[in-house]
XYZ file of C-alpha atoms in Angstrom:
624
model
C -1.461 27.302 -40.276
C -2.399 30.982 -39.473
C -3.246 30.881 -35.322
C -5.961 34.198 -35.331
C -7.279 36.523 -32.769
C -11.138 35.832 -33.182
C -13.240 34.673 -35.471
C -13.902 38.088 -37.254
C -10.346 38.061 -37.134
C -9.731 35.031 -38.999
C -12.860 35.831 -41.582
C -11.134 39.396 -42.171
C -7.723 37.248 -43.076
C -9.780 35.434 -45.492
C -11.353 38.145 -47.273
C -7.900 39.575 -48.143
C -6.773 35.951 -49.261
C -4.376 35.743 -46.261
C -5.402 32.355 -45.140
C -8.414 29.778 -48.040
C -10.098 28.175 -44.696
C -10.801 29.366 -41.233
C -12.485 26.810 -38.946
C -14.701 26.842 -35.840
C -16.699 29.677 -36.905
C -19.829 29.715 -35.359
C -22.808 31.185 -38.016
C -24.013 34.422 -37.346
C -24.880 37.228 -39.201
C -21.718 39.291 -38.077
C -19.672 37.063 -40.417
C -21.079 38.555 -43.675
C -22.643 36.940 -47.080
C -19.364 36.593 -48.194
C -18.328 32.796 -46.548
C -19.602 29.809 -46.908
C -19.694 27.070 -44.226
C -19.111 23.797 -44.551
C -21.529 21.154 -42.522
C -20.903 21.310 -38.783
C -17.488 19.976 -37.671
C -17.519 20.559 -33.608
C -18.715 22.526 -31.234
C -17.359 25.401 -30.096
C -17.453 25.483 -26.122
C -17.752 29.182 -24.603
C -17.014 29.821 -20.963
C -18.578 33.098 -19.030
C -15.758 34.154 -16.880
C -16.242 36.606 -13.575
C -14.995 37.630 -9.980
C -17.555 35.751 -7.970
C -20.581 33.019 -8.758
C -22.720 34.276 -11.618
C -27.113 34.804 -10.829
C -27.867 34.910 -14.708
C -31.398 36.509 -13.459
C -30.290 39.829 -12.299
C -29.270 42.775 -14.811
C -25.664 42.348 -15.679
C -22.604 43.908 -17.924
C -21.311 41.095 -20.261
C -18.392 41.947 -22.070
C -17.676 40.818 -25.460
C -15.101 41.448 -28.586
C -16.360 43.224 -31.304
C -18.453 41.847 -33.812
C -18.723 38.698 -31.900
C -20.858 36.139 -32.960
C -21.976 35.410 -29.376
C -24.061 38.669 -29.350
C -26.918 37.973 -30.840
C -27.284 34.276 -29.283
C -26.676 36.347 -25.936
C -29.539 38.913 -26.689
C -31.352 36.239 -27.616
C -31.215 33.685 -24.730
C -30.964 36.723 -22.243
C -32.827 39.814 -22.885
C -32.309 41.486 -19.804
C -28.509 41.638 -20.074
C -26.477 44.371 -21.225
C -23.681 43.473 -23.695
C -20.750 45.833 -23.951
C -18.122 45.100 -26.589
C -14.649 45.654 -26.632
C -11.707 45.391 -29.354
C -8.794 43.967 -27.594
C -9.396 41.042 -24.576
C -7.087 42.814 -22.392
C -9.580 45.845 -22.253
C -12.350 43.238 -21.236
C -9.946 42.068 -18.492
C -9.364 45.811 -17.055
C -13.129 46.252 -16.869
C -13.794 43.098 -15.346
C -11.412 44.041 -12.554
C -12.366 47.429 -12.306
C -16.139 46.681 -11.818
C -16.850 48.024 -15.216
C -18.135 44.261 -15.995
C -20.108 41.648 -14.580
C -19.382 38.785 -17.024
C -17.223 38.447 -19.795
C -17.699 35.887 -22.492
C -14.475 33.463 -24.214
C -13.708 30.200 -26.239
C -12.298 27.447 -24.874
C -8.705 28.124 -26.283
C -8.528 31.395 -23.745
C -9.609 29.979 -20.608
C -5.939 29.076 -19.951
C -5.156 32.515 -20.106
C -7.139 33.299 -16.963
C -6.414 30.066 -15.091
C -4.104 32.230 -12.767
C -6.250 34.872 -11.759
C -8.604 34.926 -9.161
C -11.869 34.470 -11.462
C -15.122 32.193 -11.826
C -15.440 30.015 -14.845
C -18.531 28.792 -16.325
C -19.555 27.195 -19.306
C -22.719 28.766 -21.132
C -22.761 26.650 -24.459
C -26.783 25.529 -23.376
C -27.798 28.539 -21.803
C -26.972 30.650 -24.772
C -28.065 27.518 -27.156
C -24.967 27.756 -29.480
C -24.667 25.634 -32.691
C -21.458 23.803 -33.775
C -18.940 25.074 -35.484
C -18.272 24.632 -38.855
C -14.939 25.305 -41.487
C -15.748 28.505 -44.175
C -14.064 29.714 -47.280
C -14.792 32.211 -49.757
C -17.925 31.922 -51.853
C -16.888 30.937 -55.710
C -13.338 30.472 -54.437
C -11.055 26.887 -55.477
C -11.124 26.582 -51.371
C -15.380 26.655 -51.631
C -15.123 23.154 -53.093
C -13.448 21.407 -50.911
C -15.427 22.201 -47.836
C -17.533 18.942 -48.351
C -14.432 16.492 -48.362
C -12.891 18.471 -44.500
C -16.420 18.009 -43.535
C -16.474 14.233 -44.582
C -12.753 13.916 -42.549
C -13.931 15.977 -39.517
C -17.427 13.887 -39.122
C -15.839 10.379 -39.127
C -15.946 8.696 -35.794
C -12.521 8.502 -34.932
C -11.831 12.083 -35.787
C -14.728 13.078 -33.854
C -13.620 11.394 -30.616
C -10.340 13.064 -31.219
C -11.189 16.129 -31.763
C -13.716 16.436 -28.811
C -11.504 14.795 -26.452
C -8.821 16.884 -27.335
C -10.961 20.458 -26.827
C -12.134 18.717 -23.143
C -8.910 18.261 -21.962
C -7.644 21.455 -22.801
C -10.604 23.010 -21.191
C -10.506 20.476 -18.277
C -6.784 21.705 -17.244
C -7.396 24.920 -17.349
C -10.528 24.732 -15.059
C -8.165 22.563 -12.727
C -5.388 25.134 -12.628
C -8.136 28.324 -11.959
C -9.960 26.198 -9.123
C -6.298 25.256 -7.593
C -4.574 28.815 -8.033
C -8.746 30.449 -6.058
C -8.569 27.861 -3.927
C -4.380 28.326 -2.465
C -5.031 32.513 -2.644
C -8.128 31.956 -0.664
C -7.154 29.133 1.824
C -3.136 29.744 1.955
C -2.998 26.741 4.670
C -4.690 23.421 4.618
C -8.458 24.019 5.606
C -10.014 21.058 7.626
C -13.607 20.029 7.382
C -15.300 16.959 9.676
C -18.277 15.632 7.127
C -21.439 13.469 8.459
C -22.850 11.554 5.962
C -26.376 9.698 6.323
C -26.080 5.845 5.873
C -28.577 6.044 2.871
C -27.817 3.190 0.202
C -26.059 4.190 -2.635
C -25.523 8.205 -1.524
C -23.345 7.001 1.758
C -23.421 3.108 3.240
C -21.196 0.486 4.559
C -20.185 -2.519 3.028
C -17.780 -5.597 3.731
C -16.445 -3.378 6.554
C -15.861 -0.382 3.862
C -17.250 3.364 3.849
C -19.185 3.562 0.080
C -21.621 5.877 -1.567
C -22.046 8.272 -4.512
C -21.344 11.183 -2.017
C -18.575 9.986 -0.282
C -16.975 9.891 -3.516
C -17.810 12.652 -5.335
C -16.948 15.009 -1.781
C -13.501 12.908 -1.487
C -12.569 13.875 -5.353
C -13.652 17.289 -4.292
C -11.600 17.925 -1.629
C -8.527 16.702 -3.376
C -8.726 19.391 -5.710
C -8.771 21.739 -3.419
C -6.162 19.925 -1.179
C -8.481 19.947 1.444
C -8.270 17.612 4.974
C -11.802 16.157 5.156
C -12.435 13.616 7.970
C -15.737 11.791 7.385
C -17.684 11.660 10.816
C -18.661 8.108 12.246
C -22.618 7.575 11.894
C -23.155 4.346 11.050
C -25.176 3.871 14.338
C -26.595 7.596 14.551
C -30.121 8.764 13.446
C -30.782 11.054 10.783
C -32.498 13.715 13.019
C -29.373 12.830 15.465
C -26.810 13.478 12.239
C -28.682 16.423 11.277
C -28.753 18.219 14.865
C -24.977 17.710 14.852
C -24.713 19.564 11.964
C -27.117 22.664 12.706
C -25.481 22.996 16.238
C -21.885 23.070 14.308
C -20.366 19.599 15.732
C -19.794 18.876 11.918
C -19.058 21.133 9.172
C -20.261 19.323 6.049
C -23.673 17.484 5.817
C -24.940 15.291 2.771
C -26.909 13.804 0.974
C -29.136 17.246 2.472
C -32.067 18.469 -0.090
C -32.110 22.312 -0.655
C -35.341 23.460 0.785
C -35.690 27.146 2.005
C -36.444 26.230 5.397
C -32.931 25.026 5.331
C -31.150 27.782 3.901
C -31.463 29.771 7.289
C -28.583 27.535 8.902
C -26.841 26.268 5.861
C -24.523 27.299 2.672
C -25.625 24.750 -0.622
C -23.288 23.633 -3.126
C -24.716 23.661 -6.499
C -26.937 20.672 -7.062
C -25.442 17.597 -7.077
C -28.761 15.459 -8.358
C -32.245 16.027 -9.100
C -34.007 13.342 -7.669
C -37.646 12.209 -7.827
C -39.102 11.120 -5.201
C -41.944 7.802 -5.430
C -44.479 6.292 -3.536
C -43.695 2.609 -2.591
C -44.655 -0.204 -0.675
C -44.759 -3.914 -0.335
C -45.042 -5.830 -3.892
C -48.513 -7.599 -4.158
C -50.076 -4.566 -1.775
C -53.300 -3.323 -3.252
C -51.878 -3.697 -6.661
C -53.589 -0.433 -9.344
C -55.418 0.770 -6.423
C -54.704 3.816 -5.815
C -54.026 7.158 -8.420
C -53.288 10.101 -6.624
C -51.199 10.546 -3.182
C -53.889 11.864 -1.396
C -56.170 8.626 -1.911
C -53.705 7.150 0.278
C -55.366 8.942 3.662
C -56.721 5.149 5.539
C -53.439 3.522 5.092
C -50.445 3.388 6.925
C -47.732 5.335 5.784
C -44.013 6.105 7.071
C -41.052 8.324 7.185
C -37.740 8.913 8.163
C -37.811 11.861 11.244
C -36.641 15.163 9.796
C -36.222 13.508 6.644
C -37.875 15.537 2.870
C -40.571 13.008 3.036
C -41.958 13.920 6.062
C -42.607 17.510 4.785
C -43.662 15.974 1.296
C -46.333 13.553 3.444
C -47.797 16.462 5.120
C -48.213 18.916 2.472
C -50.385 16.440 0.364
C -52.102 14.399 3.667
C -51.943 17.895 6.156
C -53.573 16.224 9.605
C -52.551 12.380 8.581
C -50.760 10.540 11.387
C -47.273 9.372 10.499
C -44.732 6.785 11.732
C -41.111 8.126 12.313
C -38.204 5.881 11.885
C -34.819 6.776 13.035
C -33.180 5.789 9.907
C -34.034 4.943 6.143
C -33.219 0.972 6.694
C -35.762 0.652 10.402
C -38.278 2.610 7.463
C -37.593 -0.165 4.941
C -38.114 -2.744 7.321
C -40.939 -1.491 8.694
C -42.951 -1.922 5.313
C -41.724 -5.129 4.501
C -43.212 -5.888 7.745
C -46.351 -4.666 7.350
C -45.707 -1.939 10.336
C -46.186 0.845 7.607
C -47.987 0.562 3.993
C -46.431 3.297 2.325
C -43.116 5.324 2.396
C -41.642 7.959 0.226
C -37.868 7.566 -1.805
C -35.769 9.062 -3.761
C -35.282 7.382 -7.286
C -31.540 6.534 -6.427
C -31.783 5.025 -3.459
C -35.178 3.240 -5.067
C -33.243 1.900 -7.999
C -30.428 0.859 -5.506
C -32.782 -1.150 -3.584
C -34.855 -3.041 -6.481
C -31.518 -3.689 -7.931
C -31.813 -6.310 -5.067
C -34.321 -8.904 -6.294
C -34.862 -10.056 -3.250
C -36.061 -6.895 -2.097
C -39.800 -7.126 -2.146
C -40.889 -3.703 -2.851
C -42.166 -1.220 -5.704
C -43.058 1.819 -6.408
C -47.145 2.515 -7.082
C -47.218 2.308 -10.793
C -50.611 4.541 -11.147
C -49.144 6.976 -9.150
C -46.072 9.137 -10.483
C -42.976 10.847 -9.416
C -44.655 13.259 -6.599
C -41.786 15.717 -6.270
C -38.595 16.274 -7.910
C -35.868 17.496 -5.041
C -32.142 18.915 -5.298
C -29.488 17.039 -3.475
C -26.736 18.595 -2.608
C -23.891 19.050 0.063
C -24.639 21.447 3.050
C -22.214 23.267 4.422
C -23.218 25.241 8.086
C -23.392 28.993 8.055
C -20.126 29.621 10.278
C -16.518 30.416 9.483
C -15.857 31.048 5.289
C -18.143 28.185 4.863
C -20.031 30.566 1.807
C -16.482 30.264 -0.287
C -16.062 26.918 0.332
C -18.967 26.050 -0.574
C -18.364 27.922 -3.916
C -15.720 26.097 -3.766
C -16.950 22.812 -3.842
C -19.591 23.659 -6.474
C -16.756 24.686 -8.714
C -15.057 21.009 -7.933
C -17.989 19.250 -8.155
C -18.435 20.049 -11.995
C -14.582 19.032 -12.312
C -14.921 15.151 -10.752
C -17.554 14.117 -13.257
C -20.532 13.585 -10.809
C -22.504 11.798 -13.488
C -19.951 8.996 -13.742
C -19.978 8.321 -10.020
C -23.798 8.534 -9.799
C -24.100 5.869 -12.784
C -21.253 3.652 -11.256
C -24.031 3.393 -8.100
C -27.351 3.958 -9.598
C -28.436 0.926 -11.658
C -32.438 1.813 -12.383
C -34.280 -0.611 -13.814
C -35.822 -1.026 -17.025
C -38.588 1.785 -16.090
C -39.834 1.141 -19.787
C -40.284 -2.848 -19.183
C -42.100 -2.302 -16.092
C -44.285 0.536 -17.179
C -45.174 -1.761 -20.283
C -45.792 -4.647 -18.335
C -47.781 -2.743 -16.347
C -49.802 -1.173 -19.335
C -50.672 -4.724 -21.111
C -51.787 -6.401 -17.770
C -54.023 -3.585 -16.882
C -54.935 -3.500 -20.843
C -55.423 -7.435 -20.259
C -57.445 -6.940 -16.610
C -59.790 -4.407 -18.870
C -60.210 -7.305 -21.585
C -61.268 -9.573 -19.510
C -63.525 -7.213 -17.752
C -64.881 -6.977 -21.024
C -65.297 -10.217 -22.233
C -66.720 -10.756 -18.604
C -69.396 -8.481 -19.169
C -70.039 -9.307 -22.725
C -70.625 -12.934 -21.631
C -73.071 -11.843 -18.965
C -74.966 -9.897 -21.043
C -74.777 -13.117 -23.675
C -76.466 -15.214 -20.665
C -78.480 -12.821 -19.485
C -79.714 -12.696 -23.006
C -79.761 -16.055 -23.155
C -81.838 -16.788 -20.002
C -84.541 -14.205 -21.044
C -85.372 -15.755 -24.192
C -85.251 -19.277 -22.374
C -87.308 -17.818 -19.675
C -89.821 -16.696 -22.102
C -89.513 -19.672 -25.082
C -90.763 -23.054 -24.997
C -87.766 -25.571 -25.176
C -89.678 -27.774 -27.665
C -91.814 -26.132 -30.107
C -89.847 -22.647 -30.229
C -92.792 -20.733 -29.773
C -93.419 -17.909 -26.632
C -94.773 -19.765 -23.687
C -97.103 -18.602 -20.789
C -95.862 -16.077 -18.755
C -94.538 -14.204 -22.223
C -97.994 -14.519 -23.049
C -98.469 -13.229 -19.688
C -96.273 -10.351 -19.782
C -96.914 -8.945 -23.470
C -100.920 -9.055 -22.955
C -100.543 -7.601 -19.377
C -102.603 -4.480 -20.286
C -105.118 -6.841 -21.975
C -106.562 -6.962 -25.616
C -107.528 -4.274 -27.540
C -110.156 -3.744 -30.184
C -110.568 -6.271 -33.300
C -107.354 -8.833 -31.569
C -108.241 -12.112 -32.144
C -107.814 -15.137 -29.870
C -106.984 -18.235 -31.686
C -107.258 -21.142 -28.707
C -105.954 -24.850 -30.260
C -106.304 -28.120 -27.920
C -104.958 -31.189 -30.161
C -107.477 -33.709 -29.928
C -107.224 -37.347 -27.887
C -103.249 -35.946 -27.034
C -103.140 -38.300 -24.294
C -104.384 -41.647 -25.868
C -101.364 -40.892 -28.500
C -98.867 -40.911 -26.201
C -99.858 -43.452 -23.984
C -100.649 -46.015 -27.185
C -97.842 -44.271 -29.308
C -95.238 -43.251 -27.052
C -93.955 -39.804 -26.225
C -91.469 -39.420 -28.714
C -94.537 -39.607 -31.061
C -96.447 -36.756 -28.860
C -93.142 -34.533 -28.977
C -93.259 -35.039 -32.505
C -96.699 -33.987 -32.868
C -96.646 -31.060 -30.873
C -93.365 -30.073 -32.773
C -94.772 -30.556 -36.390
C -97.687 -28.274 -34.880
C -95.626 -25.164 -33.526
C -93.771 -25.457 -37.032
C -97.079 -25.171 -38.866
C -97.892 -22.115 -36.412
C -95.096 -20.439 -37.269
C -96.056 -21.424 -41.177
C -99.619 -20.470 -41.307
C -100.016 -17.917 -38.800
C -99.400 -14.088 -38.914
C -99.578 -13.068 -35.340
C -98.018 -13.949 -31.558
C -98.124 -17.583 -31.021
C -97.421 -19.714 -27.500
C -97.784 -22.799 -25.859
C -99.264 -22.714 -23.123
C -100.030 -26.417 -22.056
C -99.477 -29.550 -22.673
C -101.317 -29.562 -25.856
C -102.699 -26.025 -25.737
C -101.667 -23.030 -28.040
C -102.928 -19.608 -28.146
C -102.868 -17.851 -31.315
C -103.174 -13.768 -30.805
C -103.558 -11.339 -33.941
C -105.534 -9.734 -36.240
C -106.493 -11.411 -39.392
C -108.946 -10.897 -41.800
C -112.006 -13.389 -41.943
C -110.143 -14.936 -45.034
C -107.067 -15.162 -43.377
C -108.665 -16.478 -40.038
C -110.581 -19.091 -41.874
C -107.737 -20.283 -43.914
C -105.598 -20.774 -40.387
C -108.102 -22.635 -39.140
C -108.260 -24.957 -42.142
C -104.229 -24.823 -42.301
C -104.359 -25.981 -38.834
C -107.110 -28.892 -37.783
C -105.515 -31.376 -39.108
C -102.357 -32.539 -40.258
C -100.441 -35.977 -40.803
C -97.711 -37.220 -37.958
C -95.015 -39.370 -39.583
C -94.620 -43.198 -37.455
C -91.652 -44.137 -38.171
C -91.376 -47.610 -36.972
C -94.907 -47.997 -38.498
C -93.661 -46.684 -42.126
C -97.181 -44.944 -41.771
C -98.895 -41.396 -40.597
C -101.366 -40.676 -38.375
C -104.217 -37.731 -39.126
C -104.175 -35.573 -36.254
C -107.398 -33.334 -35.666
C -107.604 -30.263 -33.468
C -109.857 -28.246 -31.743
C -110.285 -24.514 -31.778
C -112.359 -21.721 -30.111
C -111.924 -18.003 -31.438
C -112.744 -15.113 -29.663
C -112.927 -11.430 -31.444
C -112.749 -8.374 -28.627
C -115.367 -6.013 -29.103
C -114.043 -3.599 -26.948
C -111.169 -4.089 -24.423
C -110.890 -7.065 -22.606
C -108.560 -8.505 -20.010
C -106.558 -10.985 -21.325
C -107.568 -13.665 -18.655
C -111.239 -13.298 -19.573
C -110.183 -13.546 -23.781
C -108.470 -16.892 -23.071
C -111.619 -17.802 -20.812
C -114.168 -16.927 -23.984
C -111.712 -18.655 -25.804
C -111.002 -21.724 -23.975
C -114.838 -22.183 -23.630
C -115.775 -22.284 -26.885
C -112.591 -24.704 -27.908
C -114.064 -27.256 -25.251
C -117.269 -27.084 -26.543
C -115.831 -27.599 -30.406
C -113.766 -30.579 -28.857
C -117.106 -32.535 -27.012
C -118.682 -32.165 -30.581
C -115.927 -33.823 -32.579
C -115.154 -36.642 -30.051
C -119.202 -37.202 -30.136
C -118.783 -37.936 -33.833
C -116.013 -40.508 -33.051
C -117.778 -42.293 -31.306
C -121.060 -42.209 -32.709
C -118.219 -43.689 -35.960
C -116.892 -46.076 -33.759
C -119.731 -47.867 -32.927
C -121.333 -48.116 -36.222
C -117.645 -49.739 -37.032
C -117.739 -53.663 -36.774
C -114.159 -53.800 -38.351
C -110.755 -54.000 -35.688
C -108.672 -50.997 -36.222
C -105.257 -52.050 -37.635
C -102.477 -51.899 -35.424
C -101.407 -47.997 -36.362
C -104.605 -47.150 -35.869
C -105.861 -44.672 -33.163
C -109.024 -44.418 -31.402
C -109.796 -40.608 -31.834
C -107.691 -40.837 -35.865
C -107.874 -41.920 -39.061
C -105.220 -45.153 -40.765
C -103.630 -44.123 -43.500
C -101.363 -45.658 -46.192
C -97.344 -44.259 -45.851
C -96.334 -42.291 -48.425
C -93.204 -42.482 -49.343
C-alpha cells in the first residue's frame, strides 16, 4: 500500500509501474487515455473549505491542485467562478489566509488536516454533480484484468456499508473537531441563550408532563456541540403573536419553528434551513368533499389562522380583502374547525401528518387542491449581540445532528399515494356513474319518445306522430290510404276482445307487409296509410288488405275479415286535417255500401249461421 498525494499523483506512480492499482479516482479527462477504470466502487466526498459562510452566487477564487479532476465538474456546475490551481496544498492554505482565495476545494481524507483552524467546511459533492469513484490500472497491463473481480468485492453489500460508513465517520469527526475548535476561539466562555419555542405538534409540544418536538431536539443536539447553555423559555400557555413579540423586543434570544420570509430578516439572523415544508389547505372530513380546485374559490367560506402566523400572509396574498379569524394558538385554530367556527385553515405538512397520524382526528387536507406554498423553517436568532456567528454557528451544527433522523422519528405522513389513489378511483367511479346516469336517461328518454309516438299493440306510429310528421301538410301526388275494419264492434262483443286485439294485430302486421309508406293507427279500428304508390302498387294494397282470415282458436276455425277504405290523391297541397277528412269520407261511404250488401245477403238467407259465424263475415272450414 502506496498512501499518494492526489490523484494525478497516484496515476503518475502508475505510469512508471510504482504502484498496478490506484483507487478512488474520479474520471476526468486530466487522467489521460492511458488508465482504465474499473465499475464505480464509492464515492468520493469533496468538501469546499473557507474563512466565513460560502454565497456560491457571487464571483469567487476557488483554489485547486493541479490537474485536478474537480476542474472541469467546477467550470461546469459554476461558470461564473474563477479556479486558480496550485501544486502543493500548503500554497492553497497561504492564499486562503492571505485573501488570495475565496474557496478552496479537498477530499474527505484532508478535512482533518484543517479541523484546527479557524475555517468553514462544506460539502459540494451535489452542487458540483460528481460521479463515484472507481479503481484504475494500466491499459493492456496483468493489473487491467483484474479490475472486474475488486469491482465485484467493492459492490457487495457488506463491503459497501463498510466502506461508506467508514469514509462518514472519518469525515463526521473531523467536521466535529473544526465546529468545536470555531466555536471555543470564537466564544472562549460558555455563551447562554434563553429559546421560545411555539407549542406546535411535532416541531415543539408537551406530553405526559414532558417538553417534545423535532426542534427542541435538533436545537438541544446543537447546542451541545457547541457547549452552549440554552434554557428553553416557558410558553406552554403563551400565544404565538405573544412568543413572537418576546422575541423581536429581545426578552428571548432564540425563536423556532420561525419561517424565513424577508419581512423577517429586518429583526432576525436565520440558520440555514432546517425543513422545507408545504403548506395545505384543510378542513373538516366530509366538508364539501371535490368541491373546490383552486385557493381562491374558497372566497364565501370561512377560513382561519393563527395571528402573526405564515398563513395569515399566505391567506391574504391569494384572498387580498377576505375577512379572517385569528386564533391565539395552532390548537384554539384546530378546534375551531372541528367545530365548525372556521371551514378552512392553512398547515404545514409536518404538523398535518402529525395530526392525521391521530385517527381520531377528523380532518384532511382538500385533495383537488395542492400544496399552495412551500416555506423554509428554520431557527431565528434576534439581530443583537454576535447573534450573526452563532447563528453560523448553529447552521454548521445543525448539518452535524442528523436533522433528517429527528424529523422522521416525529413526522409519520401518511400513505399520500393511498389517499391520492383512493381519491382518483372514487372520483373516476362518481364520473362512471355520472355516466351511466346519463346514458340511462338518454335510454328512457329514448324510450319514452318512441312509446309516446308508437302504438303499444300493433307497432305502428299512432296519432299525434301522424300529427307531428304531416304538420306542414301533404304535398303533391301523397296518397291517403284511410282503413276502418268492418262490423269491429259486433266481433268483439260476440267474439271477445282477445279476438279484436288479434285482429287488429294480424292487420298492422299485414301493413307493415304490404305497404311501402308511413302507416298509424289512429282509432280503434282506424289506420291511415300515407305514401306514394303507383296505381299498380295502390291497387294491389288495397287487394292485399280488404280482407284477410282471423285464426279462433277455441273454435279450431277463421273468420274472413273485410275492410273498408277511402283514398285520397293531393292535387296540390293540402292540410293534412282536410286529406284525412276527403279520406275518411269516402271510407264511410265504401263501408254503408258493403254493410248494404250484408244485409240485403242476410235476408235472402233462411239458413241459422253456425255458431262461429258472424253477422257482417263469412264461416269458414279451419285449416290446419
Amino acid at each position: 500500500m502506496v498512501e499518494v498525494e492526489s490523484q494525478r499523483h497516484g496515476i503518475n506512480l502508475l505510469e512508471v509501474g510504482r504502484v498496478d492499482f490506484v483507487a478512488n479516482v474520479v474520471s476526468s479527462e486530466v487522467n489521460g487515455d492511458k488508465i482504465i477504470y474499473s465499475s464505480p466502487t464509492n464515492l468520493e466526498p469533496v468538501f469546499a473549505v473557507s474563512r466565513k459562510p460560502i454565497d456560491w452566487h457571487k464571483k469567487l477564487r476557488v483554489g485547486l491542485l493541479t490537474s485536478s479532476p474537480y476542474k472541469n465538474y467546477l467550470t461546469e456546475a459554476l461558470p461564473e467562478v474563477t479556479p486558480v490551481e496550485f501544486t502543493t496544498k500548503s500554497e492553497v492554505f497561504t492564499q486562503l489566509y492571505q485573501g488570495g482565495l475565496d474557496v478552496f476545494l479537498m477530499t474527505y481524507r484532508d478535512i482533518s488536516r484543517v479541523a484546527k483552524y479557524d475555517v468553514y467546511i462544506e460539502p459540494v459533492d451535489s452542487l458540483l454533480k460528481l460521479p463515484p469513484a472507481s479503481v484504475v490500472a494500466l491499459k493492456n497491463s496483468r493489473a487491467e484484468f483484474l479490475l472486474s473481480d475488486i469491482a465485484t468485492v467493492a459492490e457487495k453489500t457488506k463491503n459497501a456499508h463498510t466502506i461508506y460508513d467508514t469514509i462518514q465517520d472519518v469525515i463526521l469527526s473531523a467536521r466535529l473537531e473544526a465546529l468545536e475548535y470555531k466555536a471555543n476561539r470564537l466564544f472562549p466562555l460558555s455563551y447562554n441563550l434563553k429559546i421560545a419555542l411555539e407549542n406546535r405538534k411535532p416541531f415543539s409540544f408537551f406530553e405526559s408532563g414532558a417538553h417534545k418536538g423535532i426542534m427542541l431536539e435538533v436545537i438541544a443536539k446543537a447546542c451541545h456541540l457547541l457547549k452552549f447553555h440554552c434554557t428553553v423559555a416557558d410558553t406552554k400557555n403563551m400565544t404565538w403573536e405573544d412568543i413572537e413579540s418576546q422575541f423581536i423586543q429581545g426578552e428571548v434570544d432564540v425563536i423556532a419553528p420561525y419561517v424565513a420570509s424577508q419581512p423577517r430578516k429586518q429583526h432576525t439572523y436565520f440558520s440555514d434551513v432546517v425543513h422545507e415544508a408545504e403548506i395545505y389547505v384543510v378542513k373538516r372530513v366530509g366538508y364539501k368533499d371535490h368541491y373546490y380546485h383552486s385557493v381562491s374559490e374558497l372566497f364565501l367560506e370561512k377560513l382561519g389562522a393563527v395571528k402573526a402566523d405564515y398563513s395569515e400572509y399566505l391567506w391574504n396574498r391569494y384572498l387580498p380583502n377576505k375577512a379572517v379569524t385569528f386564533f391565539g394558538t395552532q390548537e384554539a385554530l384546530i378546534q375551531a374547525l372541528l367545530k365548525g367556527q372556521v371551514d378552512y385553515i392553512m398547515l404545514d405538512s409536518v404538523s398535518l401528518n402529525a395530526m392525521l397520524a391521530d385517527e381520531l382526528l377528523p380532518i384532511r387536507p382538500e385533495m383537488n387542491i395542492p400544496s399552495v406554498h412551500s416555506v423554509p423553517v428554520a431557527v431565528g436568532f434576534s439581530k443583537r449581540d454576535r447573534h450573526e456567528e452563532v447563528a453560523a454557528l448553529f447552521s454548521e451544527a445543525f448539518e452535524l445532528v442528523s436533522i433528517e433522523k429527528v424529523i422522521n422519528a416525529y413526522d409519520s405522513p401518511p400513505d399520500w399515494q393511498k389517499i391520492w389513489l383512493s381519491h382518483n378511483r372514487i372520483s373516476t367511479l362518481i364520473y362512471i356513474i355520472a355516466l351511466l346516469i346519463i346514458i340511462m336517461a338518454c335510454v328512457v328518454a329514448v324510450l319514452l319518445h318512441k312509446t309516446s309516438r308508437t302504438d303499444a299493440l300493433t307497432g305502428l306510429k299512432n296519432l299525434r306522430s301522424l300529427e307531428r310528421s304531416y304538420a306542414k301538410g301533404l304535398k303533391v301526388g301523397e296518397t291517403v290510404l284511410y282503413l276502418d275494419v268492418n262490423r269491429f264492434k259486433q266481433i268483439n262483443d260476440k267474439l271477445g276482445h282477445k279476438v279484436g286485439d288479434s285482429l287488429l294485430v294480424l292487420l298492422g302486421k299485414r301493413i307493415k307487409k304490404y305497404w311501402n309508406g308511413d302507416a298509424y293507427r289512429v282509432g280503434g279500428d282506424e289506420f291511415v296509410l300515407i305514401g306514394t304508390p303507383t296505381n299498380a302498387q295502390l291497387r294491389d294494397s288495397r287487394a292485399l288488405l280488404g280482407e284477410f282470415l282471423v285464426p279462433l282458436e277455441r273454435e279450431k276455425s277463421s273468420i274472413l275479415v273485410s275492410v273498408a277504405m277511402g283514398v285520397f290523391r293531393a292535387s296540390k297541397p293540402i292540410e293534412l286535417e282536410e286529406a284525412l277528412a276527403k279520406a275518411d269520407a269516402l271510407c264511410t261511404k265504401t263501408k254503408l255500401k258493403i254493410m248494404s250488401v250484408q244485409r240485403e245477403l242476410q235476408s235472402r238467407s233462411n239458413a241459422r249461421p253456425p255458431k262461429s259465424y258472424s253477422d257482417r263475415a263469412y264461416t269458414l272450414g279451419y285449416l290446419p
